[in-house]
mmCIF file of C-alpha atoms and ligand atoms in Angstrom:
data_model
loop_
_atom_site.group_PDB
_atom_site.id
_atom_site.type_symbol
_atom_site.label_atom_id
_atom_site.label_comp_id
_atom_site.label_asym_id
_atom_site.label_seq_id
_atom_site.Cartn_x
_atom_site.Cartn_y
_atom_site.Cartn_z
ATOM 1 C CA UNK A 161 17.397 -22.102 -2.639
ATOM 2 C CA UNK A 162 17.127 -18.545 -4.031
ATOM 3 C CA UNK A 163 17.885 -15.602 -1.786
ATOM 4 C CA UNK A 164 14.829 -14.032 -0.144
ATOM 5 C CA UNK A 165 13.761 -10.532 -1.130
ATOM 6 C CA UNK A 166 11.420 -7.813 0.142
ATOM 7 C CA UNK A 167 10.126 -4.786 -1.784
ATOM 8 C CA UNK A 168 8.984 -1.550 -0.141
ATOM 9 C CA UNK A 169 7.391 1.121 -2.348
ATOM 10 C CA UNK A 170 7.818 4.871 -1.779
ATOM 11 C CA UNK A 171 10.691 4.182 0.584
ATOM 12 C CA UNK A 172 13.025 7.150 0.099
ATOM 13 C CA UNK A 173 11.500 8.917 3.125
ATOM 14 C CA UNK A 174 8.795 8.839 5.773
ATOM 15 C CA UNK A 175 7.111 5.603 6.816
ATOM 16 C CA UNK A 176 8.494 3.662 3.815
ATOM 17 C CA UNK A 177 12.079 4.426 4.820
ATOM 18 C CA UNK A 178 11.299 3.474 8.433
ATOM 19 C CA UNK A 179 9.759 0.185 7.213
ATOM 20 C CA UNK A 180 12.972 -0.674 5.348
ATOM 21 C CA UNK A 181 14.960 0.083 8.494
ATOM 22 C CA UNK A 182 12.464 -1.895 10.580
ATOM 23 C CA UNK A 183 12.757 -4.966 8.318
ATOM 24 C CA UNK A 184 16.550 -4.791 8.707
ATOM 25 C CA UNK A 185 16.331 -4.539 12.484
ATOM 26 C CA UNK A 186 13.740 -7.331 12.641
ATOM 27 C CA UNK A 187 16.301 -9.577 10.931
ATOM 28 C CA UNK A 188 14.642 -10.097 7.542
ATOM 29 C CA UNK A 189 16.800 -12.775 5.974
ATOM 30 C CA UNK A 190 17.446 -11.527 2.469
ATOM 31 C CA UNK A 191 17.762 -8.374 0.409
ATOM 32 C CA UNK A 192 15.439 -5.435 1.031
ATOM 33 C CA UNK A 193 14.664 -3.422 -2.090
ATOM 34 C CA UNK A 194 14.202 0.212 -1.166
ATOM 35 C CA UNK A 195 12.235 1.516 -4.142
ATOM 36 C CA UNK A 196 11.556 5.132 -5.046
ATOM 37 C CA UNK A 197 10.324 6.944 -8.139
ATOM 38 C CA UNK A 198 13.245 9.383 -7.922
ATOM 39 C CA UNK A 199 16.532 7.524 -8.412
ATOM 40 C CA UNK A 200 18.697 10.173 -6.705
ATOM 41 C CA UNK A 201 16.496 10.332 -3.578
ATOM 42 C CA UNK A 202 16.368 6.542 -3.444
ATOM 43 C CA UNK A 203 20.137 6.106 -3.799
ATOM 44 C CA UNK A 204 20.751 8.725 -1.095
ATOM 45 C CA UNK A 205 18.398 6.896 1.275
ATOM 46 C CA UNK A 206 20.199 3.599 0.599
ATOM 47 C CA UNK A 207 23.615 5.182 1.262
ATOM 48 C CA UNK A 208 22.351 6.587 4.575
ATOM 49 C CA UNK A 209 21.028 3.161 5.617
ATOM 50 C CA UNK A 210 24.299 1.455 4.619
ATOM 51 C CA UNK A 211 26.195 3.884 6.832
ATOM 52 C CA UNK A 212 23.822 2.979 9.704
ATOM 53 C CA UNK A 213 24.731 -0.685 9.212
ATOM 54 C CA UNK A 214 21.714 -1.828 7.131
ATOM 55 C CA UNK A 215 23.878 -3.471 4.478
ATOM 56 C CA UNK A 216 21.204 -5.672 2.881
ATOM 57 C CA UNK A 217 19.308 -2.716 1.449
ATOM 58 C CA UNK A 218 19.413 -2.409 -2.342
ATOM 59 C CA UNK A 219 17.943 0.370 -4.495
ATOM 60 C CA UNK A 220 15.537 -0.198 -7.387
ATOM 61 C CA UNK A 221 13.581 2.473 -9.221
ATOM 62 C CA UNK A 222 9.779 2.162 -9.049
ATOM 63 C CA UNK A 223 7.126 4.699 -9.964
ATOM 64 C CA UNK A 224 3.909 2.983 -8.928
ATOM 65 C CA UNK A 225 1.965 5.086 -11.462
ATOM 66 C CA UNK A 226 4.064 3.770 -14.359
ATOM 67 C CA UNK A 227 3.112 0.249 -15.425
ATOM 68 C CA UNK A 228 6.366 -0.038 -17.431
ATOM 69 C CA UNK A 229 8.327 0.669 -14.246
ATOM 70 C CA UNK A 230 6.314 -2.028 -12.404
ATOM 71 C CA UNK A 231 7.099 -4.542 -15.197
ATOM 72 C CA UNK A 232 10.827 -3.718 -15.062
ATOM 73 C CA UNK A 233 10.865 -4.402 -11.325
ATOM 74 C CA UNK A 234 9.121 -7.738 -11.837
ATOM 75 C CA UNK A 235 11.691 -8.732 -14.470
ATOM 76 C CA UNK A 236 14.530 -7.728 -12.134
ATOM 77 C CA UNK A 237 13.053 -9.815 -9.320
ATOM 78 C CA UNK A 238 12.507 -12.838 -11.557
ATOM 79 C CA UNK A 239 16.035 -12.693 -12.977
ATOM 80 C CA UNK A 240 17.842 -12.010 -9.693
ATOM 81 C CA UNK A 241 15.737 -13.761 -7.060
ATOM 82 C CA UNK A 242 13.301 -16.039 -8.881
ATOM 83 C CA UNK A 243 10.309 -14.628 -6.946
ATOM 84 C CA UNK A 244 9.221 -12.288 -4.155
ATOM 85 C CA UNK A 245 8.831 -12.919 -0.408
ATOM 86 C CA UNK A 246 7.576 -9.606 1.003
ATOM 87 C CA UNK A 247 5.750 -6.743 -0.712
ATOM 88 C CA UNK A 248 4.903 -3.567 1.194
ATOM 89 C CA UNK A 249 2.707 -1.151 -0.775
ATOM 90 C CA UNK A 250 3.526 2.062 1.061
ATOM 91 C CA UNK A 251 3.742 4.765 -1.645
ATOM 92 C CA UNK A 252 0.956 7.287 -1.314
ATOM 93 C CA UNK A 253 0.050 10.945 -1.598
ATOM 94 C CA UNK A 254 -2.373 13.366 0.018
ATOM 95 C CA UNK A 255 -3.188 16.951 -0.907
ATOM 96 C CA UNK A 256 -2.748 19.412 1.950
ATOM 97 C CA UNK A 257 -5.878 20.916 3.573
ATOM 98 C CA UNK A 258 -4.922 24.272 2.058
ATOM 99 C CA UNK A 259 -4.541 22.908 -1.503
ATOM 100 C CA UNK A 260 -6.298 25.060 -4.095
ATOM 101 C CA UNK A 261 -6.666 22.471 -6.865
ATOM 102 C CA UNK A 262 -10.335 21.697 -7.641
ATOM 103 C CA UNK A 263 -11.730 18.687 -5.743
ATOM 104 C CA UNK A 264 -12.174 16.688 -8.965
ATOM 105 C CA UNK A 265 -8.493 17.119 -9.807
ATOM 106 C CA UNK A 266 -7.441 16.126 -6.277
ATOM 107 C CA UNK A 267 -9.635 13.023 -6.538
ATOM 108 C CA UNK A 268 -8.171 11.969 -9.905
ATOM 109 C CA UNK A 269 -4.526 12.548 -8.894
ATOM 110 C CA UNK A 270 -4.846 10.927 -5.455
ATOM 111 C CA UNK A 271 -6.707 7.924 -6.887
ATOM 112 C CA UNK A 272 -3.992 7.427 -9.527
ATOM 113 C CA UNK A 273 -1.243 6.967 -6.934
ATOM 114 C CA UNK A 274 -3.002 5.483 -3.937
ATOM 115 C CA UNK A 275 -5.420 3.076 -5.611
ATOM 116 C CA UNK A 276 -4.356 2.511 -9.224
ATOM 117 C CA UNK A 277 -0.661 2.600 -8.300
ATOM 118 C CA UNK A 278 -1.169 -0.053 -5.631
ATOM 119 C CA UNK A 279 -3.226 -2.133 -8.077
ATOM 120 C CA UNK A 280 -0.585 -1.923 -10.830
ATOM 121 C CA UNK A 281 2.223 -2.927 -8.473
ATOM 122 C CA UNK A 282 0.117 -5.876 -7.309
ATOM 123 C CA UNK A 283 -0.746 -6.925 -10.879
ATOM 124 C CA UNK A 284 2.975 -6.996 -11.654
ATOM 125 C CA UNK A 285 4.220 -8.631 -8.458
ATOM 126 C CA UNK A 286 1.536 -10.842 -6.901
ATOM 127 C CA UNK A 287 1.987 -13.488 -9.659
ATOM 128 C CA UNK A 288 5.612 -14.017 -8.541
ATOM 129 C CA UNK A 289 4.929 -14.364 -4.800
ATOM 130 C CA UNK A 290 6.672 -17.359 -3.305
ATOM 131 C CA UNK A 291 4.965 -19.688 -0.800
ATOM 132 C CA UNK A 292 4.737 -18.073 2.679
ATOM 133 C CA UNK A 293 5.007 -14.581 1.170
ATOM 134 C CA UNK A 294 3.648 -11.589 3.085
ATOM 135 C CA UNK A 295 1.922 -8.613 1.446
ATOM 136 C CA UNK A 296 1.067 -5.431 3.325
ATOM 137 C CA UNK A 297 -0.764 -2.441 1.838
ATOM 138 C CA UNK A 298 -0.482 0.741 3.866
ATOM 139 C CA UNK A 299 -4.031 2.073 3.980
ATOM 140 C CA UNK A 300 -5.367 4.210 6.843
ATOM 141 C CA UNK A 301 -7.898 4.331 9.664
ATOM 142 C CA UNK A 302 -9.360 7.087 7.481
ATOM 143 C CA UNK A 303 -10.575 4.349 5.107
ATOM 144 C CA UNK A 304 -12.880 3.028 7.835
ATOM 145 C CA UNK A 305 -14.090 6.489 8.829
ATOM 146 C CA UNK A 306 -14.764 7.319 5.158
ATOM 147 C CA UNK A 307 -16.598 4.025 4.617
ATOM 148 C CA UNK A 308 -18.906 4.901 7.509
ATOM 149 C CA UNK A 309 -19.714 8.179 5.697
ATOM 150 C CA UNK A 310 -20.789 6.429 2.464
ATOM 151 C CA UNK A 311 -24.456 5.826 1.589
ATOM 152 C CA UNK A 312 -25.954 2.586 2.910
ATOM 153 C CA UNK A 313 -25.925 1.191 -0.644
ATOM 154 C CA UNK A 314 -22.214 1.929 -1.156
ATOM 155 C CA UNK A 315 -21.334 0.616 2.302
ATOM 156 C CA UNK A 316 -23.071 -2.658 1.489
ATOM 157 C CA UNK A 317 -21.122 -3.012 -1.776
ATOM 158 C CA UNK A 318 -17.795 -2.076 -0.197
ATOM 159 C CA UNK A 319 -18.279 -4.429 2.746
ATOM 160 C CA UNK A 320 -19.579 -7.296 0.637
ATOM 161 C CA UNK A 321 -17.569 -10.496 0.930
ATOM 162 C CA UNK A 322 -17.872 -11.251 -2.794
ATOM 163 C CA UNK A 323 -17.158 -7.875 -4.429
ATOM 164 C CA UNK A 324 -14.767 -8.402 -7.376
ATOM 165 C CA UNK A 325 -11.698 -6.379 -8.316
ATOM 166 C CA UNK A 326 -13.509 -5.257 -11.492
ATOM 167 C CA UNK A 327 -16.482 -3.984 -9.467
ATOM 168 C CA UNK A 328 -14.167 -2.126 -7.091
ATOM 169 C CA UNK A 329 -12.295 -0.512 -10.007
ATOM 170 C CA UNK A 330 -15.614 0.640 -11.495
ATOM 171 C CA UNK A 331 -16.648 2.136 -8.147
ATOM 172 C CA UNK A 332 -13.347 4.012 -7.750
ATOM 173 C CA UNK A 333 -13.746 5.331 -11.326
ATOM 174 C CA UNK A 334 -17.333 6.399 -10.565
ATOM 175 C CA UNK A 335 -16.134 8.340 -7.504
ATOM 176 C CA UNK A 336 -13.593 10.275 -9.581
ATOM 177 C CA UNK A 337 -16.149 11.052 -12.344
ATOM 178 C CA UNK A 338 -18.660 12.209 -9.736
ATOM 179 C CA UNK A 339 -15.986 14.329 -8.006
ATOM 180 C CA UNK A 340 -15.171 15.963 -11.339
ATOM 181 C CA UNK A 341 -18.883 16.770 -11.861
ATOM 182 C CA UNK A 342 -19.199 17.937 -8.270
ATOM 183 C CA UNK A 343 -21.975 15.500 -7.354
ATOM 184 C CA UNK A 344 -19.999 12.810 -5.467
ATOM 185 C CA UNK A 345 -21.871 13.500 -2.232
ATOM 186 C CA UNK A 346 -25.250 13.285 -4.015
ATOM 187 C CA UNK A 347 -24.088 9.868 -5.270
ATOM 188 C CA UNK A 348 -23.381 8.678 -1.734
ATOM 189 C CA UNK A 349 -19.613 9.262 -1.516
ATOM 190 C CA UNK A 350 -17.880 11.052 1.377
ATOM 191 C CA UNK A 351 -16.352 14.467 0.768
ATOM 192 C CA UNK A 352 -12.771 13.176 0.926
ATOM 193 C CA UNK A 353 -10.544 12.224 -1.973
ATOM 194 C CA UNK A 354 -7.815 10.700 0.196
ATOM 195 C CA UNK A 355 -10.307 8.769 2.348
ATOM 196 C CA UNK A 356 -12.027 7.281 -0.691
ATOM 197 C CA UNK A 357 -8.738 6.177 -2.248
ATOM 198 C CA UNK A 358 -7.906 4.437 1.029
ATOM 199 C CA UNK A 359 -11.319 2.709 1.034
ATOM 200 C CA UNK A 360 -10.137 1.390 -2.334
ATOM 201 C CA UNK A 361 -6.830 0.153 -0.869
ATOM 202 C CA UNK A 362 -8.513 -1.646 2.041
ATOM 203 C CA UNK A 363 -11.204 -3.287 -0.106
ATOM 204 C CA UNK A 364 -8.601 -4.271 -2.710
ATOM 205 C CA UNK A 365 -6.642 -6.077 0.018
ATOM 206 C CA UNK A 366 -9.760 -7.920 1.158
ATOM 207 C CA UNK A 367 -10.426 -9.046 -2.418
ATOM 208 C CA UNK A 368 -6.799 -10.051 -3.090
ATOM 209 C CA UNK A 369 -6.644 -12.079 0.130
ATOM 210 C CA UNK A 370 -9.840 -13.899 -0.824
ATOM 211 C CA UNK A 371 -8.558 -14.641 -4.336
ATOM 212 C CA UNK A 372 -5.201 -15.885 -2.985
ATOM 213 C CA UNK A 373 -7.106 -18.181 -0.630
ATOM 214 C CA UNK A 374 -8.966 -19.603 -3.646
ATOM 215 C CA UNK A 375 -6.107 -19.787 -6.142
ATOM 216 C CA UNK A 376 -3.169 -20.690 -3.890
ATOM 217 C CA UNK A 377 -4.642 -22.572 -0.953
ATOM 218 C CA UNK A 378 -1.973 -24.175 1.177
ATOM 219 C CA UNK A 379 0.750 -21.758 0.048
ATOM 220 C CA UNK A 380 0.722 -19.955 3.396
ATOM 221 C CA UNK A 381 0.593 -16.469 1.874
ATOM 222 C CA UNK A 382 -0.804 -13.730 4.158
ATOM 223 C CA UNK A 383 -1.990 -10.381 2.738
ATOM 224 C CA UNK A 384 -3.358 -7.490 4.798
ATOM 225 C CA UNK A 385 -4.039 -3.762 4.793
ATOM 226 C CA UNK A 386 -2.880 -1.672 7.742
ATOM 227 C CA UNK A 387 -2.851 1.769 9.281
ATOM 228 C CA UNK A 388 0.480 3.071 10.609
ATOM 229 C CA UNK A 389 -1.249 5.582 12.932
ATOM 230 C CA UNK A 390 -0.745 9.342 12.699
ATOM 231 C CA UNK A 391 2.927 9.657 11.849
ATOM 232 C CA UNK A 392 5.318 12.618 11.713
ATOM 233 C CA UNK A 393 6.178 12.743 8.010
ATOM 234 C CA UNK A 394 5.975 15.278 5.200
ATOM 235 C CA UNK A 395 2.416 14.024 4.656
ATOM 236 C CA UNK A 396 1.005 14.394 8.178
ATOM 237 C CA UNK A 397 3.309 17.098 9.549
ATOM 238 C CA UNK A 398 5.367 17.388 12.732
ATOM 239 C CA UNK A 399 2.405 17.437 15.161
ATOM 240 C CA UNK A 400 1.415 13.819 14.455
ATOM 241 C CA UNK A 401 1.697 11.543 17.464
ATOM 242 C CA UNK A 402 4.018 8.781 16.206
ATOM 243 C CA UNK A 403 7.602 8.795 14.973
ATOM 244 C CA UNK A 404 8.193 7.125 11.574
ATOM 245 C CA UNK A 405 9.792 4.185 13.453
ATOM 246 C CA UNK A 406 6.611 3.763 15.529
ATOM 247 C CA UNK A 407 4.513 4.068 12.354
ATOM 248 C CA UNK A 408 6.526 1.248 10.784
ATOM 249 C CA UNK A 409 5.804 -1.184 13.638
ATOM 250 C CA UNK A 410 2.491 -2.605 12.374
ATOM 251 C CA UNK A 411 3.589 -2.913 8.702
ATOM 252 C CA UNK A 412 6.825 -4.663 9.798
ATOM 253 C CA UNK A 413 4.898 -6.950 12.182
ATOM 254 C CA UNK A 414 2.602 -8.015 9.295
ATOM 255 C CA UNK A 415 5.559 -8.484 6.935
ATOM 256 C CA UNK A 416 7.380 -10.674 9.473
ATOM 257 C CA UNK A 417 4.463 -12.953 10.468
ATOM 258 C CA UNK A 418 6.181 -16.312 10.972
ATOM 259 C CA UNK A 419 5.903 -19.246 8.589
ATOM 260 C CA UNK A 420 2.919 -21.318 9.644
ATOM 261 C CA UNK A 421 0.867 -18.326 10.855
ATOM 262 C CA UNK A 422 -2.698 -18.539 9.534
ATOM 263 C CA UNK A 423 -3.862 -15.018 10.370
ATOM 264 C CA UNK A 424 -4.401 -12.144 10.054
ATOM 265 C CA UNK A 425 -5.294 -12.452 6.383
ATOM 266 C CA UNK A 426 -7.490 -10.041 4.394
ATOM 267 C CA UNK A 427 -7.831 -7.729 7.393
ATOM 268 C CA UNK A 428 -7.366 -4.057 8.209
ATOM 269 C CA UNK A 429 -4.870 -3.936 11.075
ATOM 270 C CA UNK A 430 -3.695 -1.102 13.281
ATOM 271 C CA UNK A 431 -1.645 -1.160 16.447
ATOM 272 C CA UNK A 432 -1.087 -4.822 15.507
ATOM 273 C CA UNK A 433 -4.818 -5.417 16.104
ATOM 274 C CA UNK A 434 -7.460 -6.494 13.561
ATOM 275 C CA UNK A 435 -10.199 -3.882 13.082
ATOM 276 C CA UNK A 436 -13.798 -4.502 12.091
ATOM 277 C CA UNK A 437 -14.504 -3.351 8.516
HETATM 278 P P1 NDP B 531 5.453 10.825 2.754
HETATM 279 O O1 NDP B 531 4.826 11.909 1.936
HETATM 280 O O2 NDP B 531 6.466 11.156 3.766
HETATM 281 O O3 NDP B 531 6.076 9.717 1.785
HETATM 282 C C1 NDP B 531 5.352 9.219 0.713
HETATM 283 C C2 NDP B 531 6.274 8.368 -0.133
HETATM 284 O O4 NDP B 531 5.525 7.869 -1.249
HETATM 285 C C3 NDP B 531 7.457 9.156 -0.709
HETATM 286 O O5 NDP B 531 8.594 8.325 -0.737
HETATM 287 C C4 NDP B 531 6.982 9.464 -2.112
HETATM 288 O O6 NDP B 531 8.026 9.695 -3.038
HETATM 289 C C5 NDP B 531 6.277 8.156 -2.412
HETATM 290 N N1 NDP B 531 5.477 8.236 -3.640
HETATM 291 C C6 NDP B 531 4.478 9.089 -3.940
HETATM 292 N N2 NDP B 531 4.049 8.847 -5.190
HETATM 293 C C7 NDP B 531 4.776 7.816 -5.682
HETATM 294 C C8 NDP B 531 4.827 7.124 -6.907
HETATM 295 N N3 NDP B 531 4.019 7.435 -7.927
HETATM 296 N N4 NDP B 531 5.692 6.091 -7.047
HETATM 297 C C9 NDP B 531 6.527 5.754 -6.033
HETATM 298 N N5 NDP B 531 6.570 6.404 -4.870
HETATM 299 C C10 NDP B 531 5.700 7.423 -4.694
HETATM 300 O O7 NDP B 531 4.204 10.072 3.406
HETATM 301 P P2 NDP B 531 4.113 9.002 4.592
HETATM 302 O O8 NDP B 531 5.408 8.348 4.816
HETATM 303 O O9 NDP B 531 3.425 9.678 5.708
HETATM 304 O O10 NDP B 531 3.055 7.971 3.961
HETATM 305 C C11 NDP B 531 3.375 6.634 3.627
HETATM 306 C C12 NDP B 531 2.065 5.875 3.499
HETATM 307 O O11 NDP B 531 1.390 5.875 4.766
HETATM 308 C C13 NDP B 531 1.089 6.490 2.510
HETATM 309 O O12 NDP B 531 0.417 5.468 1.799
HETATM 310 C C14 NDP B 531 0.102 7.230 3.408
HETATM 311 O O13 NDP B 531 -1.152 7.410 2.794
HETATM 312 C C15 NDP B 531 0.047 6.298 4.589
HETATM 313 N N6 NDP B 531 -0.432 6.884 5.833
HETATM 314 C C16 NDP B 531 0.265 7.898 6.440
HETATM 315 C C17 NDP B 531 -0.166 8.428 7.640
HETATM 316 C C18 NDP B 531 0.590 9.495 8.364
HETATM 317 O O14 NDP B 531 0.120 9.924 9.438
HETATM 318 N N7 NDP B 531 1.753 9.943 7.884
HETATM 319 C C19 NDP B 531 -1.412 7.954 8.270
HETATM 320 C C20 NDP B 531 -2.059 6.875 7.560
HETATM 321 C C21 NDP B 531 -1.579 6.375 6.394
HETATM 322 P P3 NDP B 531 8.580 11.198 -3.356
HETATM 323 O O15 NDP B 531 9.538 11.556 -2.254
HETATM 324 O O16 NDP B 531 9.215 11.040 -4.700
HETATM 325 O O17 NDP B 531 7.370 12.100 -3.378
#
């Protein structure tokens, strides 16, 4: 049988790095690919983990915004492992409150990494998931809060149990166009670029879980979105309530759901608890 393998995106620092460490400590049986867009930062993170005793961590370059980079990773996984057992979509960005870039630019840039980046990684890697694989997309509680701020019409679409990936992509594109014109609120969107991208991540997970249930029934694959909580990282700052290790707990729990578990699947989870969408 081929060796098991896990992939964590955006793992050179912050919650991603803590997830890699958490998978090691939880006894993931196989290699853990610490991926980063910057090779030097990624290699340094791997060396630090090796010196802490996490010897099964391996570096691979991955820029989630570069579809060529996603394809290279898929090829590497196919050639070296014959599939994928755990995927954690963690890479993400957020502009600071004090950022001076126009809102439309913030919306476009944040959407590219958080939503399109997650989608491109999934397009490359979901087809090679092995039976009993686990997929976790790091979204945020902010996705739920932002959903509640959408117009009733948008909320209905984004909560619908039969929305398609194509429809979601169109909606995310419409948000960015509206943000660039300055009329996103008039069109029913909340006034948050980050929050809207995370709505996209949560709804994408719901759709992907549904499609996996239809296309690979009986394969035991579980796919969920989660919120790590407010975590002390470069993104959230030092005043956040959780350490990166605490922030990694829910993503690691979802990644390590035992074979035979039937749920959660297609849910938004925080503090290891399923949340209403
Ligand atoms: P950090 O800013 O500390 O880390 C973000 C990571 O994502 C970095 O490794 C960064 O790489 C990487 N990244 C950004 N863009 C890309 C890209 N195009 N390709 C590959 N990697 C990329 O943030 P956090 O650790 O706090 O955030 C991790 C995830 O958790 C994000 O999705 C975030 O939205 C989410 N989250 C965080 C919360 C918090 O309180 N911190 C709360 C809720 C959700 P590089 O170093 O090269 O920039």
